[in-house]
Coordinates of N, CA and C in Angstrom, one line a residue:
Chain P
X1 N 80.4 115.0 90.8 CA 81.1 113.7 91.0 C 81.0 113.3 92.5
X2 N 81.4 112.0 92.5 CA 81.6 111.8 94.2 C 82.5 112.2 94.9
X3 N 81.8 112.8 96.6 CA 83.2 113.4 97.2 C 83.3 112.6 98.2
X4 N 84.1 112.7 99.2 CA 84.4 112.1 100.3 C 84.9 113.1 101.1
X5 N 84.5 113.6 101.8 CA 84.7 114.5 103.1 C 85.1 113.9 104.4
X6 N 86.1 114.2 105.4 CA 86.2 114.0 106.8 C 86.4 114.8 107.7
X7 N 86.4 114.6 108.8 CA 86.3 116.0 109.4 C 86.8 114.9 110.9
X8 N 87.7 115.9 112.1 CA 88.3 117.4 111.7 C 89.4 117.0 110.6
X9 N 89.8 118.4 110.1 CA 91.4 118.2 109.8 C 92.5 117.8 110.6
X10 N 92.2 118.5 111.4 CA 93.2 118.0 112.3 C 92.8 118.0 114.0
X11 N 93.7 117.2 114.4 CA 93.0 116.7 116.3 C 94.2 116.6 116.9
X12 N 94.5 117.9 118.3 CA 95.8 117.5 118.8 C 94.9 116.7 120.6
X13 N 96.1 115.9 120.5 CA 95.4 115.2 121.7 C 96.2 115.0 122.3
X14 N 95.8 114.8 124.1 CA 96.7 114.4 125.1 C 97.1 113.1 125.1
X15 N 98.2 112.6 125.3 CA 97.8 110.7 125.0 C 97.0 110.4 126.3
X16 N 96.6 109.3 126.0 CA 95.9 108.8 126.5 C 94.2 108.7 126.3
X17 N 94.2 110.2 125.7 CA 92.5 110.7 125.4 C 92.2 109.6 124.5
X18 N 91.0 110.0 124.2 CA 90.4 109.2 122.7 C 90.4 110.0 121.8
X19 N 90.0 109.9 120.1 CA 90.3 110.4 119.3 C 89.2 110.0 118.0
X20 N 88.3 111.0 117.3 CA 87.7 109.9 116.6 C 87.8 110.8 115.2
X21 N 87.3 109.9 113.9 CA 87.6 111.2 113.0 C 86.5 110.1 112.3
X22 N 85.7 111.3 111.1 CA 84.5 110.7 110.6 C 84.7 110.9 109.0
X23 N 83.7 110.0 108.5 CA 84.0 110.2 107.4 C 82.7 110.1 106.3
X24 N 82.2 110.9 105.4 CA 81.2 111.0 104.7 C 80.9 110.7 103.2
X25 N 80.5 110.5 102.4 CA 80.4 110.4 101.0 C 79.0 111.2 101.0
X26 N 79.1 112.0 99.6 CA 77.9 112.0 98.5 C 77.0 111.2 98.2
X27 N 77.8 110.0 97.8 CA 77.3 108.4 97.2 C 77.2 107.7 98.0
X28 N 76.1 106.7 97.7 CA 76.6 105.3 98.7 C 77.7 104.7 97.8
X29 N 78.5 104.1 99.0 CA 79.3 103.2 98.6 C 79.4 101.4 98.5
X30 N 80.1 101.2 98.1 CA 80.0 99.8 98.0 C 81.0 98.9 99.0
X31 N 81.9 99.7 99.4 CA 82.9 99.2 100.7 C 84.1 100.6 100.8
X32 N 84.6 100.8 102.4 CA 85.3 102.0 102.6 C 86.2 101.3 103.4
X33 N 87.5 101.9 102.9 CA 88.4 101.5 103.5 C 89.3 102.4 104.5
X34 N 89.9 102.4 105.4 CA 90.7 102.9 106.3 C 92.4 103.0 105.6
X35 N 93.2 104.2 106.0 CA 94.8 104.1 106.2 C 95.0 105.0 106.7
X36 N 96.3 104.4 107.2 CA 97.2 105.5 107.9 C 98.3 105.9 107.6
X37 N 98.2 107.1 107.1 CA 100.1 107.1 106.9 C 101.0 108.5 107.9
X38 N 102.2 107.5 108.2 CA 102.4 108.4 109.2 C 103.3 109.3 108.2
X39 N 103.5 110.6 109.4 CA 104.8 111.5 109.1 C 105.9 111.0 107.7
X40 N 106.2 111.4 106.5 CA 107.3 110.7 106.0 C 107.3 109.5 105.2
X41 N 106.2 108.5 105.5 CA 105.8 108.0 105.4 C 104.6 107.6 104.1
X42 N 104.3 106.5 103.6 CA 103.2 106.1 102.8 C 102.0 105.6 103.4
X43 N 101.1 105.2 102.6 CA 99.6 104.6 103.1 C 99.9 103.7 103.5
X44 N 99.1 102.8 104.7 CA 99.2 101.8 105.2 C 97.2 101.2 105.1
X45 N 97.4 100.3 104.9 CA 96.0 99.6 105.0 C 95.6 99.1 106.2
X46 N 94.2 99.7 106.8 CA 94.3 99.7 108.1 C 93.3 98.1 108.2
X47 N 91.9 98.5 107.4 CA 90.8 98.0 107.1 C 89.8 98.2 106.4
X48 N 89.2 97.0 105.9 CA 87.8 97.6 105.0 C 86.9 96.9 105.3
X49 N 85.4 98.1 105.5 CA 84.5 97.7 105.5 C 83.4 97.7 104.6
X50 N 82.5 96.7 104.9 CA 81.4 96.1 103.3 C 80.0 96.5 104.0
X51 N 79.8 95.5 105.3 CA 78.7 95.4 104.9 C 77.9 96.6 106.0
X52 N 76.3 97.1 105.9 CA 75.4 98.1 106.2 C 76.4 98.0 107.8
X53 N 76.3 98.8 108.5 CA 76.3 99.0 110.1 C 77.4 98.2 110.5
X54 N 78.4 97.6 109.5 CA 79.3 96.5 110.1 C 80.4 97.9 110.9
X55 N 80.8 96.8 112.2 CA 81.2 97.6 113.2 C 82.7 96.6 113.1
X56 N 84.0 97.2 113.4 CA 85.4 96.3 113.3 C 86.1 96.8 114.5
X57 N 87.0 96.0 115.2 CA 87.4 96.2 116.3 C 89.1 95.6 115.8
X58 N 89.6 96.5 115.6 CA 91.7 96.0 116.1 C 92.3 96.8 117.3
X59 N 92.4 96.2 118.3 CA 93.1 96.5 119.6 C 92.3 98.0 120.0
X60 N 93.1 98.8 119.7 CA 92.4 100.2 120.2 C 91.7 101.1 119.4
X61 N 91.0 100.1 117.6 CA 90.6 100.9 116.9 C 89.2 100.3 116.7
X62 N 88.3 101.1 116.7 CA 87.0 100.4 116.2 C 86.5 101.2 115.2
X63 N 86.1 100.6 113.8 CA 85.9 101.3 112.6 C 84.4 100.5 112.7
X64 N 83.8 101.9 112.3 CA 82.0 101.2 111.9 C 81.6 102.3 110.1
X65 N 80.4 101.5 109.8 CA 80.3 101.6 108.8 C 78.6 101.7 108.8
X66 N 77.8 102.9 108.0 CA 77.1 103.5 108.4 C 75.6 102.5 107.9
X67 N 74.6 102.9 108.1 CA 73.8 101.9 108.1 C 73.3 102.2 106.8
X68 N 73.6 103.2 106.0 CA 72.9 103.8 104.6 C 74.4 103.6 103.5
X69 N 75.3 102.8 104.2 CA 76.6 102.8 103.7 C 77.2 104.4 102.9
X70 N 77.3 105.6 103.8 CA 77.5 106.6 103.5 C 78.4 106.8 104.3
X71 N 78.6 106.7 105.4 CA 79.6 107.1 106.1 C 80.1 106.3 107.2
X72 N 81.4 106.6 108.0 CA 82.0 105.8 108.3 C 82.7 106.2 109.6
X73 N 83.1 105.6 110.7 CA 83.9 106.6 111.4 C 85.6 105.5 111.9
X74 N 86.4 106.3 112.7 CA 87.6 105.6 113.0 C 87.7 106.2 114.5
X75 N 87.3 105.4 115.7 CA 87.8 105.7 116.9 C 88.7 105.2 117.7
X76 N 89.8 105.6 118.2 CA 91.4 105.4 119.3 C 90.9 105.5 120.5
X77 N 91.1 104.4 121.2 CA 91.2 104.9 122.4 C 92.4 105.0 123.4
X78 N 91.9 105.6 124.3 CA 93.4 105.8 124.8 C 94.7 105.9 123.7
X79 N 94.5 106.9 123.2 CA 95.7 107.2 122.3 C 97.2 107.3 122.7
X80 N 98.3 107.0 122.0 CA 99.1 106.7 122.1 C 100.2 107.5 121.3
X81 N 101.5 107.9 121.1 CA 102.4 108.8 120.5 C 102.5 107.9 119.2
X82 N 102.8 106.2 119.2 CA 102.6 105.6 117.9 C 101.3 105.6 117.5
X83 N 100.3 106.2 117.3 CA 99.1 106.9 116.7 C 99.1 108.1 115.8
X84 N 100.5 108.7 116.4 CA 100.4 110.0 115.2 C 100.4 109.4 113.9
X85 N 99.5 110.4 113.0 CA 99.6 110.4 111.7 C 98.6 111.1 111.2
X86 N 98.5 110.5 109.4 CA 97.2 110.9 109.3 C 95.9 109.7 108.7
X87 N 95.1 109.7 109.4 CA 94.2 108.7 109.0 C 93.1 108.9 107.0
X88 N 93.2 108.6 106.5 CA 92.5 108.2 105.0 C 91.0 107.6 105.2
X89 N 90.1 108.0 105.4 CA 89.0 107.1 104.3 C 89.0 107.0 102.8
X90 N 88.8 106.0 102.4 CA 89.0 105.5 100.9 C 87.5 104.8 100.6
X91 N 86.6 105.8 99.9 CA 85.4 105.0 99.4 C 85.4 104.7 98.1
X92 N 85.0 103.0 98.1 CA 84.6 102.3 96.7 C 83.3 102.3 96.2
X93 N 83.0 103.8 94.5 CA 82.1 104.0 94.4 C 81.2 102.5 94.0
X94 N 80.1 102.2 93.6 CA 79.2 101.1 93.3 C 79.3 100.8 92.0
X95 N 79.5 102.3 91.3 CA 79.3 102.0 89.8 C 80.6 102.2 89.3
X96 N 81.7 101.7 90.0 CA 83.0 101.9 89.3 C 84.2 101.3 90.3
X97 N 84.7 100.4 90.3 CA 85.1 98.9 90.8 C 86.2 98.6 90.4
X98 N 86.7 100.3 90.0 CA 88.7 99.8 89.8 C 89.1 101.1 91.0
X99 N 88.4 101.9 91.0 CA 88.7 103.2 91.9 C 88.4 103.2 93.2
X100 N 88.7 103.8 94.2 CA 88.3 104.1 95.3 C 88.8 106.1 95.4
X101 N 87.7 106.7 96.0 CA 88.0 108.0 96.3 C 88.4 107.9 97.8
X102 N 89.5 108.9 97.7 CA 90.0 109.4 99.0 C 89.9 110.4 99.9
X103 N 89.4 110.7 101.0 CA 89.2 111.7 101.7 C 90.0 112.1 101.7
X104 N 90.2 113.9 102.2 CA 90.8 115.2 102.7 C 92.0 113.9 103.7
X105 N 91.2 113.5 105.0 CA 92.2 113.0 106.1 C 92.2 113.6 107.2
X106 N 92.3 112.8 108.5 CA 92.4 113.8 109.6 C 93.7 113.5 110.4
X107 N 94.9 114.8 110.5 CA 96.1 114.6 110.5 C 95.7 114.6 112.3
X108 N 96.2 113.7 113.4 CA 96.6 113.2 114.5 C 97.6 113.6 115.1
X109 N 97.9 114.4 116.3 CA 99.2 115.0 117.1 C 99.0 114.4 118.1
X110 N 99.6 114.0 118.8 CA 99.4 113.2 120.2 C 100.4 113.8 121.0
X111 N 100.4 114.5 122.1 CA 101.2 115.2 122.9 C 101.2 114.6 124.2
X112 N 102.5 114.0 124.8 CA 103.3 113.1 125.6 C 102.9 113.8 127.0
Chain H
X1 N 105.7 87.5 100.6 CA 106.2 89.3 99.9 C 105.1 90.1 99.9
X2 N 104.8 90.9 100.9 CA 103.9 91.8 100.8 C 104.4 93.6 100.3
X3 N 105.3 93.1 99.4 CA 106.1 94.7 99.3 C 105.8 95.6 98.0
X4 N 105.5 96.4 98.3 CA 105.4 96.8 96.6 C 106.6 97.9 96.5
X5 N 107.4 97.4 95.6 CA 109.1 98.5 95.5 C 108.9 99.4 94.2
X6 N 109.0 100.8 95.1 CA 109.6 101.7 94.0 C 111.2 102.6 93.8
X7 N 111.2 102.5 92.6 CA 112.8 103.1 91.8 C 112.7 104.4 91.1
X8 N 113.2 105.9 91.4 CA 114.4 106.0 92.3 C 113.1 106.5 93.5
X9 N 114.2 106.7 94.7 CA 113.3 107.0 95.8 C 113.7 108.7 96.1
X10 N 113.9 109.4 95.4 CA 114.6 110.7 95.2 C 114.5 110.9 93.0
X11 N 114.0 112.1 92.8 CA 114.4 112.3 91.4 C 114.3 113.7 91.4
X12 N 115.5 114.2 90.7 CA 115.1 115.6 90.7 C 115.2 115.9 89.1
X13 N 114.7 116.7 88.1 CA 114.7 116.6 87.0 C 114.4 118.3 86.3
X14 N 114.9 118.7 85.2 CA 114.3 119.5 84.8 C 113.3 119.4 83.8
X15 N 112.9 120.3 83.5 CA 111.3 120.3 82.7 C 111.8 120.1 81.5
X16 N 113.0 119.8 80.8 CA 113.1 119.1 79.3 C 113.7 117.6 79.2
X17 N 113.8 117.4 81.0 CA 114.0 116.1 80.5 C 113.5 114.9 80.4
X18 N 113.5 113.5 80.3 CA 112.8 112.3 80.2 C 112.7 111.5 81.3
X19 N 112.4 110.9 81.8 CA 113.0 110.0 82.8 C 111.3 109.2 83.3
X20 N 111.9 108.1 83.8 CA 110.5 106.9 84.4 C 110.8 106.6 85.9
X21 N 109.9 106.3 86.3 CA 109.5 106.0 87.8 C 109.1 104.3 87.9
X22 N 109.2 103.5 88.6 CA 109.4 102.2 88.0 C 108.5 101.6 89.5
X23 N 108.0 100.4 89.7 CA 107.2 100.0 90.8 C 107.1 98.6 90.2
X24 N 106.8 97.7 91.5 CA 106.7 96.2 91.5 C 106.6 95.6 92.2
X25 N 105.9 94.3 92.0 CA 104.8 93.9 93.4 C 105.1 92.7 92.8
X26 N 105.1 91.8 93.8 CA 105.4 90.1 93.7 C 104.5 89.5 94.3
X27 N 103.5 90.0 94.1 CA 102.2 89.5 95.0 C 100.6 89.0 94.3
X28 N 101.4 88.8 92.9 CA 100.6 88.6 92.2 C 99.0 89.1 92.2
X29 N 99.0 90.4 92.7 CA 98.3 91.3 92.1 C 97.5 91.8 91.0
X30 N 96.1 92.1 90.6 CA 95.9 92.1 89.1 C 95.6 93.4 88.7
X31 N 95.6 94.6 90.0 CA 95.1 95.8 89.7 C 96.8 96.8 90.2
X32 N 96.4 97.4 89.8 CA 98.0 98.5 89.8 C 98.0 99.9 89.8
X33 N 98.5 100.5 90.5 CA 98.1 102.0 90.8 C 98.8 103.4 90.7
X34 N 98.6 104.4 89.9 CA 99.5 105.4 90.1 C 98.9 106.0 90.8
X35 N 99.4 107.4 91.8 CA 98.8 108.2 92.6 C 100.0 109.1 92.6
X36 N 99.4 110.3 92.6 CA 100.2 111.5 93.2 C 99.8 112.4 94.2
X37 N 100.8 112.5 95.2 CA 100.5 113.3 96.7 C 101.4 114.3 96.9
X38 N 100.5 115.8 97.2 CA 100.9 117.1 97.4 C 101.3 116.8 98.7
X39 N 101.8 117.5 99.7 CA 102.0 117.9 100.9 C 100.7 118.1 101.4
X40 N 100.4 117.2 102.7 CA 98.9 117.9 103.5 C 97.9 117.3 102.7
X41 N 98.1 116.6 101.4 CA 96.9 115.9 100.6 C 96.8 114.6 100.9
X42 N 95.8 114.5 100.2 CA 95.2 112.7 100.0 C 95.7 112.2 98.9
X43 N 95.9 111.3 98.6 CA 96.6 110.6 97.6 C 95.6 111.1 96.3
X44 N 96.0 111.1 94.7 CA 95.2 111.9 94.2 C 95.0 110.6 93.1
X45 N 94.0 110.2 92.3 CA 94.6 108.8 91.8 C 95.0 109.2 90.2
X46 N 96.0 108.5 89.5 CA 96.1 109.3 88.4 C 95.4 107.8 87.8
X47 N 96.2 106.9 87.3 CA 96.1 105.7 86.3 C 95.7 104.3 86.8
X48 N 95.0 103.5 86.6 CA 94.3 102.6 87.1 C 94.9 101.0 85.8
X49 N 95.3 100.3 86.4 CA 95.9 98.7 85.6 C 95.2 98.0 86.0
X50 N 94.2 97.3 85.4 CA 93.7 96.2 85.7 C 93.8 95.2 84.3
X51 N 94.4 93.8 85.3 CA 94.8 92.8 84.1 C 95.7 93.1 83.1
X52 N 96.2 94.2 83.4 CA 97.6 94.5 82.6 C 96.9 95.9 81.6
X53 N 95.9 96.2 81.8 CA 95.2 96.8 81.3 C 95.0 98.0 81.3
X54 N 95.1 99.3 80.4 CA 94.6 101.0 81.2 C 93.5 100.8 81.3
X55 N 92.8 101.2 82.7 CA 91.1 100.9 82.8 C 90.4 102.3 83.8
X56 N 91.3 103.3 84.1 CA 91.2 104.4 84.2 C 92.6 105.4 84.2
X57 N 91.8 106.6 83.7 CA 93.2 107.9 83.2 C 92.0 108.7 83.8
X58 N 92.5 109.6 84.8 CA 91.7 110.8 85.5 C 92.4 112.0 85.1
X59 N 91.8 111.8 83.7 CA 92.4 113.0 82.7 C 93.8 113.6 83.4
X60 N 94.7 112.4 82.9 CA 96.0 113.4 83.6 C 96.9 114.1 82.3
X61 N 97.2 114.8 82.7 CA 98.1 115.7 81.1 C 98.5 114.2 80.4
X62 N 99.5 114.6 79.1 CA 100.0 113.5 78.1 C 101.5 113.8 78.6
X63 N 102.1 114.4 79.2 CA 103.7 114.0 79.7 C 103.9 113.5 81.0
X64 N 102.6 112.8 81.0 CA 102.5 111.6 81.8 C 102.1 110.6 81.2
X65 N 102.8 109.2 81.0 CA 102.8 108.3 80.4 C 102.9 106.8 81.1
X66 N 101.9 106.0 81.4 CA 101.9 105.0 82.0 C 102.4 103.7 81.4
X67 N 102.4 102.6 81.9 CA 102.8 101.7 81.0 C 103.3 100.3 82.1
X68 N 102.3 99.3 81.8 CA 102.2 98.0 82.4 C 103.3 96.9 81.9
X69 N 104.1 97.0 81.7 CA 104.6 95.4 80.7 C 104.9 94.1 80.9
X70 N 104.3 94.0 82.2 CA 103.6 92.6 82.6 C 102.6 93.2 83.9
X71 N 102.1 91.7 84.5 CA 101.4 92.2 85.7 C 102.3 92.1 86.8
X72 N 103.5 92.6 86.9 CA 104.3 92.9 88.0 C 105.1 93.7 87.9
X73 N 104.9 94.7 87.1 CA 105.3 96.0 86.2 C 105.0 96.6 86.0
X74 N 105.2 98.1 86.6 CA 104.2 99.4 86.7 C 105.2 100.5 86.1
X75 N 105.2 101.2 85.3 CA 106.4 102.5 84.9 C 105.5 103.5 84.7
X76 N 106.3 105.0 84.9 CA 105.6 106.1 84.5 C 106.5 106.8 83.9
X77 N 105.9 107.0 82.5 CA 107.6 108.0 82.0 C 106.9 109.6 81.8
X78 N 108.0 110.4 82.2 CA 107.5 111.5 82.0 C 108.2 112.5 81.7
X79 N 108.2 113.3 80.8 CA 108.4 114.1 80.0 C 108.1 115.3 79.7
X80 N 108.9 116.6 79.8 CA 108.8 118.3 79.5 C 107.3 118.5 81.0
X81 N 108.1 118.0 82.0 CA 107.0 118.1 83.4 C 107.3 119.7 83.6
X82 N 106.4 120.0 85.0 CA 106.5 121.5 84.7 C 106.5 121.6 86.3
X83 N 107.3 122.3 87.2 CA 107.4 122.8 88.4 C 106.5 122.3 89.5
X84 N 105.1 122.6 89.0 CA 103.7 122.4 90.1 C 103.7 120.9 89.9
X85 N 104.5 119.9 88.9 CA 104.7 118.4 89.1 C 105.1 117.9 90.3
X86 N 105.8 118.4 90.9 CA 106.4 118.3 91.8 C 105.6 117.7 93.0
X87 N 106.1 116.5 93.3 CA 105.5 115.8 94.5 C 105.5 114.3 94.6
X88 N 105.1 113.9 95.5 CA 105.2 112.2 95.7 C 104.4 111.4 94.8
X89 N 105.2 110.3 93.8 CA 104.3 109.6 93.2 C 104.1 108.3 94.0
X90 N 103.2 107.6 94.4 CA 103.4 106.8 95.1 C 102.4 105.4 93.6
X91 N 102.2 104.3 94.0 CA 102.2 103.4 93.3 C 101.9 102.3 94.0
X92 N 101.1 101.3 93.8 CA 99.6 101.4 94.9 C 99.6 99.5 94.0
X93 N 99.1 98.3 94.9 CA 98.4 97.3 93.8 C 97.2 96.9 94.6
X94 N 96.6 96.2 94.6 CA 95.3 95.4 95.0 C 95.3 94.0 94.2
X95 N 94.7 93.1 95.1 CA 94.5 91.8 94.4 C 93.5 91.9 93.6
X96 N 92.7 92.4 93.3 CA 91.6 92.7 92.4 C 91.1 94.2 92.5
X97 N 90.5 94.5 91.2 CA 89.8 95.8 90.9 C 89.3 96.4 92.4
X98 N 88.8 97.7 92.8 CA 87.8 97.9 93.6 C 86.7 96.8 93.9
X99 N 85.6 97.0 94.6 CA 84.6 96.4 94.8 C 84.3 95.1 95.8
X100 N 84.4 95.5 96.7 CA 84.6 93.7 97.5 C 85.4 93.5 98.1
X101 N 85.8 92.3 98.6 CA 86.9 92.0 99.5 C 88.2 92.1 98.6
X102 N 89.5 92.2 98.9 CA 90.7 91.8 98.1 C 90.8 93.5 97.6
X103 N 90.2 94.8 97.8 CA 90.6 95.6 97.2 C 91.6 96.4 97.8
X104 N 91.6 95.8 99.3 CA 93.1 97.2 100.2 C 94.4 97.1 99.1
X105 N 94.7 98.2 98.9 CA 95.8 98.9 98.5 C 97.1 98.7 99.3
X106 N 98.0 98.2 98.5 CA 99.1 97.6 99.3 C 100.1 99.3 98.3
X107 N 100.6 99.9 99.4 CA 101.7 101.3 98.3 C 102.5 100.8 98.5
X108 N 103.6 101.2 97.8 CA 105.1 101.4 98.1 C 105.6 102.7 98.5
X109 N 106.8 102.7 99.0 CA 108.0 104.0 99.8 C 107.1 105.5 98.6
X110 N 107.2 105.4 97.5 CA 107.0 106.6 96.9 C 108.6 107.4 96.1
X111 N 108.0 107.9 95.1 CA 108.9 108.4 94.6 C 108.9 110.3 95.1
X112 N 109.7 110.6 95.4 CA 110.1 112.0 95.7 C 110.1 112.9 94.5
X113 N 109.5 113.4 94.0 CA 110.2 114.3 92.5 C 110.4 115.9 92.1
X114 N 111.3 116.5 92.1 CA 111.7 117.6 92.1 C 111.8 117.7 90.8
X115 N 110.8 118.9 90.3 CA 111.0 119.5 88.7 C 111.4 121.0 88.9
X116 N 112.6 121.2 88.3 CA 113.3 122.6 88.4 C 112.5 123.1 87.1

């Protein structure tokens, strides 16, 4: 079946650093979506992306989307203490359009 | 209203008893979602509603019991659960199926559930 892999597990960082965490599928996909959920906390919807190489920019996050629509990545810059959490890739397989699979996740420590 | 509410936010239960997990979205949403999350996991998907619909079960046991009874109405009843149940149900909608734009997952707080 389809997987979705990310890598690392986990990333402790200085604030300020950057921070990136990547994301793969088996399958191509049909669109991948981003979340974060912090500590305690539920998913939050960050963003999705559709099309081949599309590249997305929110304030300090830039999500791109792979040119074979396989993979995906999420980069922070200059990270920040409200950055901890842990980030989700969510891939929508092609041949099945009620599901999305969820990556492992890469859990974020930001140290002050 | 971008909220999707779930009831109770704490359940602790033993393995002979009955009890439902309840979720609801005013956002007129057409897809609807159960999910269950271990500690350190990814959200795991159990039940898929589309159009009021079961339109996926990722073979989850039978004392797990879903149940739409409108499209702003998500329940899970569950019954003779067993210890390793234990964990966050959370409960998920989308404005449409997967595929395309309109599919981010809007969750709710999550249910907490403790099976003695």
């Amino acid at each position: 079946g389809q997987q979705v892999m990310q890598i690392p597990q986990y990333q402790h960082v200085q604030e300020g650093e950057d921070f990136t965490t990547y994301c793969n599928s088996s399958t191509t996909l049909s669109n991948i979506q981003w979340y974060k959920q912090r500590p305690g906390g539920h998913p939050v919807f960050l963003i999705q992306l559709v099309k081949s190489g599309e590249v997305k920019k929110q304030k300090r996050l830039t999500f791109q989307f792979g040119e074979a629509k396989k993979n995906s990545s999420l980069h922070i810059t200059a990270t920040q203490t409200t950055d901890v959490g842990t980030y989700f890739c969510a891939g929508a397989r092609k041949t099945s359009y009620d599901k999305v699979i969820f990556g492992p996740g890469t859990s974020l420590s930001v140290i002050p | 209203d971008t909220e999707v509410t779930q009831t109770p936010k704490h359940l602790v239960m033993g393995m002979t008893n009955k009890k439902s997990l309840k979720c609801e979205q005013h956002m007129g949403h057409r897809a609807m979602y159960w999910y269950k999350q271990k500690a350190k996991k990814p959200p795991e998907l159990m039940f898929v509603y589309s159009y009021e619909k079961l339109s996926i079960n990722e073979s989850v046991p039978s004392r797990f019991s879903p149940e739409c009874p409108n499209s702003s109405l998500l329940n899970l009843h569950l019954h003779a659960l067993q210890p390793e149940d234990s964990a966050l149900y959370l409960c998920a909608s989308s404005q449409w199926g997967a595929g395309g734009l309109g599919h981010e997952q809007y969750f709710g707080p999550g249910t907490r559930l403790t099976v003695t």
